[in-house]
Short mmCIF file of C-alpha atoms and ligand atoms in Angstrom, two decimals:
data_model
loop_
_atom_site.label_atom_id
_atom_site.label_comp_id
_atom_site.label_asym_id
_atom_site.label_seq_id
_atom_site.Cartn_x
_atom_site.Cartn_y
_atom_site.Cartn_z
CA MET A 205 183.56 -33.93 78.31
CA LYS A 206 184.89 -31.78 81.11
CA ASP A 207 185.46 -34.54 83.60
CA ASP A 208 186.64 -36.82 80.83
CA LEU A 209 189.58 -34.57 80.12
CA LEU A 210 190.47 -34.30 83.80
CA ASP A 211 190.45 -38.09 83.85
CA VAL A 212 192.69 -38.14 80.79
CA ILE A 213 195.22 -35.98 82.64
CA LYS A 214 194.97 -38.10 85.78
CA ASN A 215 195.42 -41.24 83.77
CA ALA A 216 198.44 -39.84 81.93
CA GLU A 217 199.98 -38.86 85.27
CA GLU A 218 199.73 -42.45 86.47
CA LEU A 219 200.14 -44.48 83.30
CA HIS A 220 202.08 -42.11 81.00
CA TYR A 221 199.71 -42.68 78.16
CA MET A 222 197.35 -40.42 76.24
CA GLU A 223 195.22 -40.88 73.13
CA LYS A 224 195.90 -38.60 70.20
CA LYS A 225 192.32 -37.30 70.14
CA ASP A 226 192.56 -36.31 73.82
CA MET A 227 195.83 -34.53 73.22
CA VAL A 228 194.17 -32.51 70.49
CA SER A 229 191.21 -31.70 72.75
CA LEU A 230 193.60 -30.49 75.44
CA PHE A 231 195.41 -28.33 72.90
CA ARG A 232 192.08 -26.77 71.87
CA GLU A 233 190.66 -26.24 75.37
CA SER A 234 192.19 -23.82 77.84
CA LYS A 235 190.07 -24.85 80.83
CA TYR A 236 192.32 -27.73 81.78
CA ASP A 237 195.64 -25.98 81.27
CA GLU A 238 196.38 -25.55 84.98
CA ALA A 239 195.46 -29.16 85.72
CA LEU A 240 197.78 -30.27 82.91
CA PHE A 241 200.69 -28.09 84.07
CA ARG A 242 200.32 -29.15 87.72
CA ALA A 243 200.21 -32.83 86.76
CA ALA A 244 203.35 -32.43 84.63
CA ASP A 245 205.08 -30.67 87.53
CA ARG A 246 204.25 -33.54 89.88
CA VAL A 247 205.56 -36.11 87.39
CA ARG A 248 208.73 -34.07 86.95
CA LYS A 249 209.25 -33.94 90.70
CA LYS A 250 208.55 -37.64 91.18
CA TYR A 251 210.83 -38.91 88.41
CA VAL A 252 213.63 -36.38 87.93
CA GLY A 253 213.43 -34.44 91.18
CA ASP A 254 214.04 -30.80 92.00
CA LYS A 255 217.52 -30.52 90.51
CA VAL A 256 217.86 -28.42 87.37
CA HIS A 257 220.66 -29.32 84.99
CA LEU A 258 222.51 -26.45 83.35
CA ARG A 259 224.15 -26.98 79.98
CA GLY A 260 226.52 -24.28 78.72
CA LEU A 261 225.70 -23.47 75.11
CA ILE A 262 228.51 -22.58 72.71
CA GLU A 263 227.21 -21.21 69.40
CA PHE A 264 230.40 -21.69 67.46
CA SER A 265 229.41 -20.88 63.86
CA ASN A 266 226.43 -19.18 62.26
CA ILE A 267 227.40 -20.37 58.78
CA CYS A 268 224.91 -22.84 57.33
CA LYS A 269 224.54 -24.57 53.99
CA ARG A 270 220.85 -25.30 54.58
CA ASN A 271 217.92 -23.07 53.83
CA CYS A 272 215.28 -23.77 56.46
CA MET A 273 212.44 -21.32 55.82
CA TYR A 274 212.12 -20.26 59.45
CA CYS A 275 215.74 -19.75 60.39
CA GLY A 276 217.83 -16.60 60.31
CA LEU A 277 221.01 -18.60 59.70
CA ARG A 278 219.65 -19.95 56.40
CA HIS A 279 222.16 -19.83 53.58
CA SER A 280 220.16 -17.36 51.48
CA ASN A 281 220.00 -14.77 54.24
CA LYS A 282 222.51 -12.18 53.10
CA SER A 283 221.70 -9.68 55.84
CA ILE A 284 223.62 -11.22 58.71
CA GLU A 285 227.32 -11.05 59.32
CA ARG A 286 228.73 -14.57 59.48
CA TYR A 287 231.33 -15.91 61.92
CA ARG A 288 233.24 -19.04 62.81
CA ILE A 289 234.95 -19.53 66.15
CA PRO A 290 238.31 -21.29 65.66
CA PRO A 291 238.84 -24.69 67.34
CA ASP A 292 241.20 -23.49 70.07
CA LYS A 293 238.86 -20.65 70.96
CA ILE A 294 235.97 -23.14 71.24
CA ILE A 295 238.05 -25.22 73.64
CA GLU A 296 238.80 -22.06 75.63
CA LEU A 297 235.07 -21.27 75.86
CA ALA A 298 234.44 -24.79 77.13
CA LYS A 299 237.11 -24.26 79.79
CA LYS A 300 235.35 -21.09 80.89
CA ALA A 301 232.05 -22.99 80.99
CA VAL A 302 233.66 -25.46 83.40
CA GLY A 303 234.80 -22.46 85.47
CA TYR A 304 231.18 -21.29 85.73
CA GLY A 305 230.26 -24.72 87.10
CA TYR A 306 228.66 -26.26 84.00
CA ARG A 307 229.01 -30.04 83.74
CA THR A 308 227.88 -30.20 80.11
CA VAL A 309 228.69 -28.09 77.10
CA VAL A 310 226.45 -28.03 74.07
CA MET A 311 228.27 -27.18 70.86
CA GLN A 312 225.80 -25.81 68.36
CA SER A 313 226.17 -24.35 64.86
CA GLY A 314 224.71 -24.09 61.41
CA GLU A 315 225.61 -26.93 59.09
CA ASP A 316 229.10 -25.69 58.39
CA ASP A 317 231.41 -28.05 56.48
CA TYR A 318 234.45 -25.94 57.39
CA TYR A 319 234.71 -28.02 60.57
CA THR A 320 236.07 -31.31 59.24
CA VAL A 321 235.78 -34.58 61.14
CA ASP A 322 239.42 -34.22 62.23
CA MET A 323 238.81 -30.73 63.53
CA MET A 324 235.71 -31.87 65.43
CA LYS A 325 237.65 -34.80 66.90
CA TYR A 326 240.36 -32.41 68.03
CA ILE A 327 237.83 -30.10 69.70
CA ILE A 328 235.80 -32.92 71.28
CA SER A 329 238.79 -34.86 72.64
CA ASN A 330 240.29 -31.74 74.17
CA ILE A 331 237.03 -30.74 75.84
CA LYS A 332 236.56 -34.31 77.04
CA LYS A 333 239.76 -33.97 79.10
CA MET A 334 237.86 -31.48 81.27
CA ASP A 335 235.61 -34.27 82.58
CA ILE A 336 232.36 -32.84 81.36
CA ALA A 337 229.60 -34.21 79.13
CA ILE A 338 229.60 -33.06 75.52
CA THR A 339 226.48 -32.49 73.48
CA LEU A 340 226.64 -31.76 69.77
CA SER A 341 223.98 -29.96 67.77
CA ILE A 342 225.48 -29.54 64.33
CA GLY A 343 222.89 -31.05 62.03
CA GLU A 344 222.69 -33.94 59.61
CA LYS A 345 225.85 -36.01 59.19
CA THR A 346 226.70 -39.52 58.00
CA PHE A 347 226.78 -42.56 60.29
CA GLU A 348 230.59 -42.55 60.02
CA GLU A 349 230.81 -38.91 61.08
CA TYR A 350 228.53 -39.48 64.06
CA GLU A 351 230.65 -42.53 64.93
CA ALA A 352 233.88 -40.53 64.80
CA TYR A 353 232.50 -37.82 67.10
CA LYS A 354 231.28 -40.47 69.51
CA GLU A 355 234.65 -42.18 69.61
CA ALA A 356 236.30 -38.81 70.26
CA GLY A 357 234.11 -38.38 73.36
CA ALA A 358 230.75 -36.85 72.42
CA ASP A 359 227.97 -38.10 74.72
CA ARG A 360 224.79 -36.55 73.39
CA TYR A 361 223.38 -35.19 70.16
CA LEU A 362 220.50 -32.79 69.60
CA ILE A 363 218.68 -32.83 66.32
CA ARG A 364 215.07 -31.78 66.27
CA ILE A 365 212.70 -33.56 63.94
CA GLU A 366 211.13 -30.04 63.72
CA THR A 367 207.81 -31.62 62.68
CA THR A 368 206.76 -35.22 62.11
CA ASP A 369 204.57 -34.17 59.18
CA PRO A 370 206.83 -35.13 56.24
CA GLU A 371 205.16 -32.79 53.77
CA LEU A 372 205.32 -29.82 56.11
CA TYR A 373 208.94 -30.68 56.93
CA GLU A 374 209.98 -30.77 53.31
CA ASN A 375 208.18 -27.47 52.62
CA MET A 376 209.89 -25.84 55.59
CA ASP A 377 213.34 -27.30 54.94
CA PRO A 378 213.76 -27.19 51.15
CA GLY A 379 216.16 -29.77 49.77
CA MET A 380 216.11 -31.81 52.99
CA SER A 381 214.34 -35.12 53.41
CA HIS A 382 212.30 -36.23 56.36
CA GLU A 383 213.57 -39.76 55.88
CA ASN A 384 217.15 -38.60 56.28
CA ARG A 385 216.28 -36.63 59.41
CA LYS A 386 214.85 -39.83 60.91
CA ARG A 387 217.87 -41.79 59.71
CA CYS A 388 220.08 -39.39 61.68
CA LEU A 389 218.08 -40.01 64.87
CA ASP A 390 218.24 -43.72 64.26
CA ASP A 391 222.00 -43.74 63.67
CA LEU A 392 222.60 -41.69 66.80
CA LYS A 393 220.57 -44.11 68.91
CA LYS A 394 222.45 -47.07 67.42
CA LEU A 395 225.76 -45.44 68.26
CA GLY A 396 224.78 -45.08 71.92
CA TYR A 397 224.36 -41.34 72.09
CA GLU A 398 221.82 -39.81 74.41
CA VAL A 399 219.53 -38.46 71.75
CA GLY A 400 217.71 -35.17 71.95
CA THR A 401 215.03 -34.14 69.54
CA GLY A 402 212.04 -31.81 69.49
CA CYS A 403 209.81 -29.69 67.35
CA LEU A 404 208.84 -26.18 66.49
CA ILE A 405 205.41 -25.07 67.64
CA GLY A 406 203.27 -22.94 65.34
CA LEU A 407 204.81 -23.45 61.93
CA PRO A 408 202.53 -22.22 59.14
CA GLY A 409 200.23 -25.09 58.16
CA GLN A 410 201.05 -27.21 61.23
CA SER A 411 197.93 -28.86 62.65
CA LEU A 412 197.19 -29.71 66.26
CA GLU A 413 196.94 -33.35 65.17
CA SER A 414 200.47 -33.17 63.85
CA LEU A 415 201.70 -31.69 67.15
CA ALA A 416 200.14 -34.65 68.94
CA ASP A 417 201.96 -36.92 66.47
CA ASP A 418 205.21 -35.16 67.35
CA ILE A 419 204.82 -36.08 71.03
CA LEU A 420 203.92 -39.66 70.14
CA PHE A 421 206.99 -39.77 67.89
CA PHE A 422 209.27 -38.63 70.75
CA LYS A 423 207.92 -41.49 72.83
CA ASP A 424 208.11 -43.95 69.98
CA ILE A 425 211.84 -43.35 69.39
CA ASP A 426 212.47 -43.21 73.15
CA ALA A 427 214.15 -39.81 72.97
CA ASP A 428 216.37 -39.05 75.96
CA MET A 429 215.78 -35.34 75.70
CA VAL A 430 213.02 -33.32 74.09
CA GLY A 431 213.36 -29.60 73.45
CA VAL A 432 210.43 -27.73 72.03
CA GLY A 433 209.92 -24.05 71.40
CA PRO A 434 207.59 -21.68 69.65
CA PHE A 435 208.43 -20.76 66.09
CA ILE A 436 209.33 -17.05 66.14
CA PRO A 437 209.08 -15.37 62.73
CA ASN A 438 212.31 -13.82 61.53
CA ALA A 439 212.21 -10.73 59.30
CA ASP A 440 215.21 -12.00 57.32
CA THR A 441 213.37 -15.13 56.17
CA PRO A 442 210.53 -16.02 53.78
CA LEU A 443 208.28 -16.64 56.81
CA LYS A 444 208.56 -13.06 58.08
CA GLU A 445 204.79 -12.47 57.76
CA ALA A 446 203.84 -15.72 59.53
CA GLU A 447 201.94 -15.61 62.77
CA GLY A 448 204.36 -17.68 64.82
CA GLY A 449 203.78 -20.06 67.68
CA SER A 450 202.08 -19.36 70.98
CA PHE A 451 203.75 -19.64 74.36
CA LYS A 452 200.75 -21.47 75.84
CA LEU A 453 200.68 -24.10 73.15
CA ALA A 454 204.42 -24.71 73.50
CA LEU A 455 203.95 -25.03 77.26
CA LYS A 456 201.22 -27.62 76.74
CA VAL A 457 203.56 -29.63 74.51
CA VAL A 458 206.22 -29.47 77.26
CA ALA A 459 203.71 -30.64 79.88
CA MET A 460 202.31 -33.48 77.77
CA THR A 461 205.77 -34.65 76.85
CA ARG A 462 206.61 -34.86 80.58
CA LEU A 463 203.42 -36.81 81.31
CA LEU A 464 204.22 -39.34 78.60
CA MET A 465 207.99 -39.50 79.13
CA PRO A 466 208.46 -39.07 82.88
CA ASP A 467 212.22 -39.68 83.17
CA ILE A 468 213.65 -37.74 80.22
CA ASN A 469 215.41 -34.40 80.20
CA ILE A 470 213.25 -31.51 79.02
CA PRO A 471 214.81 -28.07 78.64
CA ALA A 472 213.04 -24.81 79.31
CA THR A 473 214.09 -23.28 76.01
CA THR A 474 215.38 -19.81 75.24
CA ALA A 475 212.59 -19.32 72.68
CA MET A 476 210.07 -19.75 75.52
CA GLU A 477 211.68 -16.88 77.43
CA THR A 478 211.75 -14.77 74.28
CA LEU A 479 207.94 -14.85 74.17
CA ASN A 480 207.42 -14.48 77.91
CA PRO A 481 209.81 -12.75 80.35
CA ASN A 482 209.29 -15.61 82.83
CA GLY A 483 209.06 -18.27 80.15
CA ARG A 484 211.82 -20.51 81.45
CA THR A 485 210.63 -20.51 85.06
CA ILE A 486 207.08 -21.18 83.93
CA ALA A 487 208.36 -24.11 81.84
CA LEU A 488 210.41 -25.36 84.82
CA ASN A 489 207.15 -25.39 86.78
CA SER A 490 205.31 -27.25 84.02
CA GLY A 491 207.55 -30.24 83.34
CA SER A 492 211.02 -28.95 82.41
CA ASN A 493 214.22 -29.79 84.30
CA VAL A 494 217.04 -28.39 82.13
CA VAL A 495 218.23 -24.91 81.10
CA MET A 496 220.85 -24.16 78.49
CA PRO A 497 222.47 -20.81 79.35
CA ASN A 498 224.62 -19.24 76.69
CA VAL A 499 228.40 -19.25 77.15
CA THR A 500 229.13 -17.71 73.77
CA GLU A 501 230.92 -14.40 74.22
CA GLY A 502 230.73 -10.88 72.82
CA ILE A 503 229.38 -10.05 69.41
CA TYR A 504 228.83 -13.70 68.40
CA ARG A 505 225.76 -13.92 70.62
CA LYS A 506 223.92 -11.29 68.59
CA LEU A 507 225.05 -12.79 65.32
CA TYR A 508 223.69 -16.25 66.15
CA ALA A 509 220.29 -14.93 65.14
CA LEU A 510 217.99 -17.91 64.60
CA TYR A 511 215.03 -15.67 65.46
CA PRO A 512 214.59 -12.06 66.61
CA GLY A 513 214.39 -10.91 70.21
CA LYS A 514 216.66 -13.67 71.48
CA ILE A 515 217.24 -13.06 75.17
CA CYS A 516 220.54 -12.17 76.88
CA THR A 517 222.39 -11.18 73.68
CA GLY A 518 223.95 -8.24 75.55
CA ASP A 519 224.92 -10.27 78.62
CA THR A 520 228.13 -11.99 79.59
CA PRO A 521 228.35 -15.71 80.43
CA ALA A 522 229.14 -14.79 84.05
CA HIS A 523 225.96 -12.73 84.26
CA CYS A 524 223.89 -15.57 82.75
CA VAL A 525 225.01 -18.19 85.24
CA ASN A 526 224.12 -15.93 88.18
CA CYS A 527 220.83 -14.86 86.66
CA ILE A 528 219.60 -18.36 85.91
CA THR A 529 220.83 -19.75 89.23
CA GLY A 530 218.85 -16.98 91.00
CA LYS A 531 215.70 -17.87 89.06
CA ILE A 532 216.06 -21.56 89.87
CA VAL A 533 216.57 -20.92 93.59
CA MET A 534 213.64 -18.48 93.62
CA ILE A 535 211.23 -21.24 92.58
CA GLY A 536 212.55 -23.59 95.26
CA ARG A 537 214.69 -25.70 92.97
CA GLU A 538 218.41 -26.43 93.00
CA VAL A 539 221.20 -26.43 90.40
CA ALA A 540 222.47 -29.98 89.84
CA SER A 541 226.16 -30.68 90.23
CA ASP A 542 226.36 -33.89 88.20
CA LYS A 543 226.53 -34.35 84.43
CA GLY A 544 222.80 -34.91 84.22
CA PHE A 545 222.44 -38.02 82.12
CA ARG A 546 218.97 -39.50 81.80
CA VAL A 547 218.28 -42.06 84.50
CA LYS A 548 215.80 -44.51 83.05
CA SER A 549 213.18 -45.48 85.57
CA ILE A 550 210.59 -47.40 83.57
N1 SAH B 120 221.79 -26.42 62.49
C1 SAH B 120 221.41 -27.31 63.55
C2 SAH B 120 221.43 -26.66 64.92
C3 SAH B 120 221.14 -25.20 65.00
S1 SAH B 120 219.48 -24.71 64.70
C4 SAH B 120 220.06 -27.92 63.26
O1 SAH B 120 219.29 -27.32 62.50
O2 SAH B 120 219.78 -28.98 63.81
C5 SAH B 120 218.75 -25.13 66.25
C6 SAH B 120 217.24 -25.05 66.28
O3 SAH B 120 216.79 -23.69 66.18
C7 SAH B 120 216.51 -25.72 65.12
O4 SAH B 120 216.38 -27.10 65.34
C8 SAH B 120 215.16 -24.99 65.10
O5 SAH B 120 214.13 -25.77 65.69
C9 SAH B 120 215.42 -23.71 65.92
N2 SAH B 120 215.01 -22.51 65.18
C10 SAH B 120 215.47 -22.10 64.00
N3 SAH B 120 214.78 -20.99 63.59
C11 SAH B 120 213.86 -20.71 64.55
C12 SAH B 120 212.84 -19.71 64.70
N4 SAH B 120 212.63 -18.78 63.77
N5 SAH B 120 212.09 -19.75 65.82
C13 SAH B 120 212.32 -20.66 66.79
N6 SAH B 120 213.26 -21.63 66.70
C14 SAH B 120 214.02 -21.66 65.58
FE1 SF4 B 121 220.82 -24.20 59.30
FE2 SF4 B 121 219.86 -25.37 61.52
FE3 SF4 B 121 219.02 -22.92 60.75
FE4 SF4 B 121 218.29 -25.02 59.31
S1 SF4 B 121 217.73 -24.60 61.47
S2 SF4 B 121 219.09 -23.09 58.47
S3 SF4 B 121 220.12 -26.32 59.48
S4 SF4 B 121 221.06 -23.47 61.41
#
């Protein structure tokens, strides 16, 4: 068994393939963790190199019409103060992000219908003039809406599948359908976006088999970016008593995703650093090649409370860029200066 699993890792490093049952065995066993992480690091180096892409994250509204069981922004949560950043202020934040050297901005929010298609087009087209890549992460929209954003200049879209288990998904995201989530990913691909997806690790009732399915799903849809993070229970949600996800398991999902999808972009997520003070550097050494530092300013950072203990909520964007650059240089890597699109190699 022992040598078999080392062979599985070796094989995945060369052929980018792994059987579901072996993925589950690797999730269960801790003996091969280091071998898995080192293999993922080699694949990362070989295919996407030592450059780390920074994406400046603008959390522009914490208002959401959805009610995801795990998320602090859920509509039913009456204990957070809500905010919306006006369009011109969002454009200003993007300009500052460019000043800090970021070549991509990620605009993320709850599902907030206040921002009409025309407003989004205005924001996107103005940011586009700054010659940077634009990523949107604003939830489920119609094909026509995605098309309008694309025409205005959006390049990428992040929408996690959260879990590929349809029953678990529909329990976790009441009123939402798994089919529609997949339709969104499909529409975005058809429209020529670089598509980012991902999952939460450690949702109540999530099996290791279903986590393996998640990775196979990312490969199946040929995702351009995969962001995964541990589920962190939020006291303002119905899942406050849940156990939450483990850092190690999330790291294994990162590493396996890199082995199977060697040329994609994989962020070292903020949730990873929330569970481990060196979480992002550890992820960067286990398959990741992207970090998304926050460029949201002031009080908004604290109010964008998806989960508790979010890092850097008291810091300024200027501090964050220096801090993350220092961490990247410390591990012998380099901050990329290009827009960081996926370069397909196989
Ligand atoms: N509303 C958009 C984007 C904002 S939410 C959307 O849902 O797509 C961004 C991500 O935060 C979600 O995809 C989810 O995976 C993550 N998230 C929400 N609550 C979380 C929690 N308690 N722990 C960890 N991640 C969480
Ligand atoms: Fe809204 Fe996204 Fe949170 Fe769900 S995960 S409640 S859609 S912000």
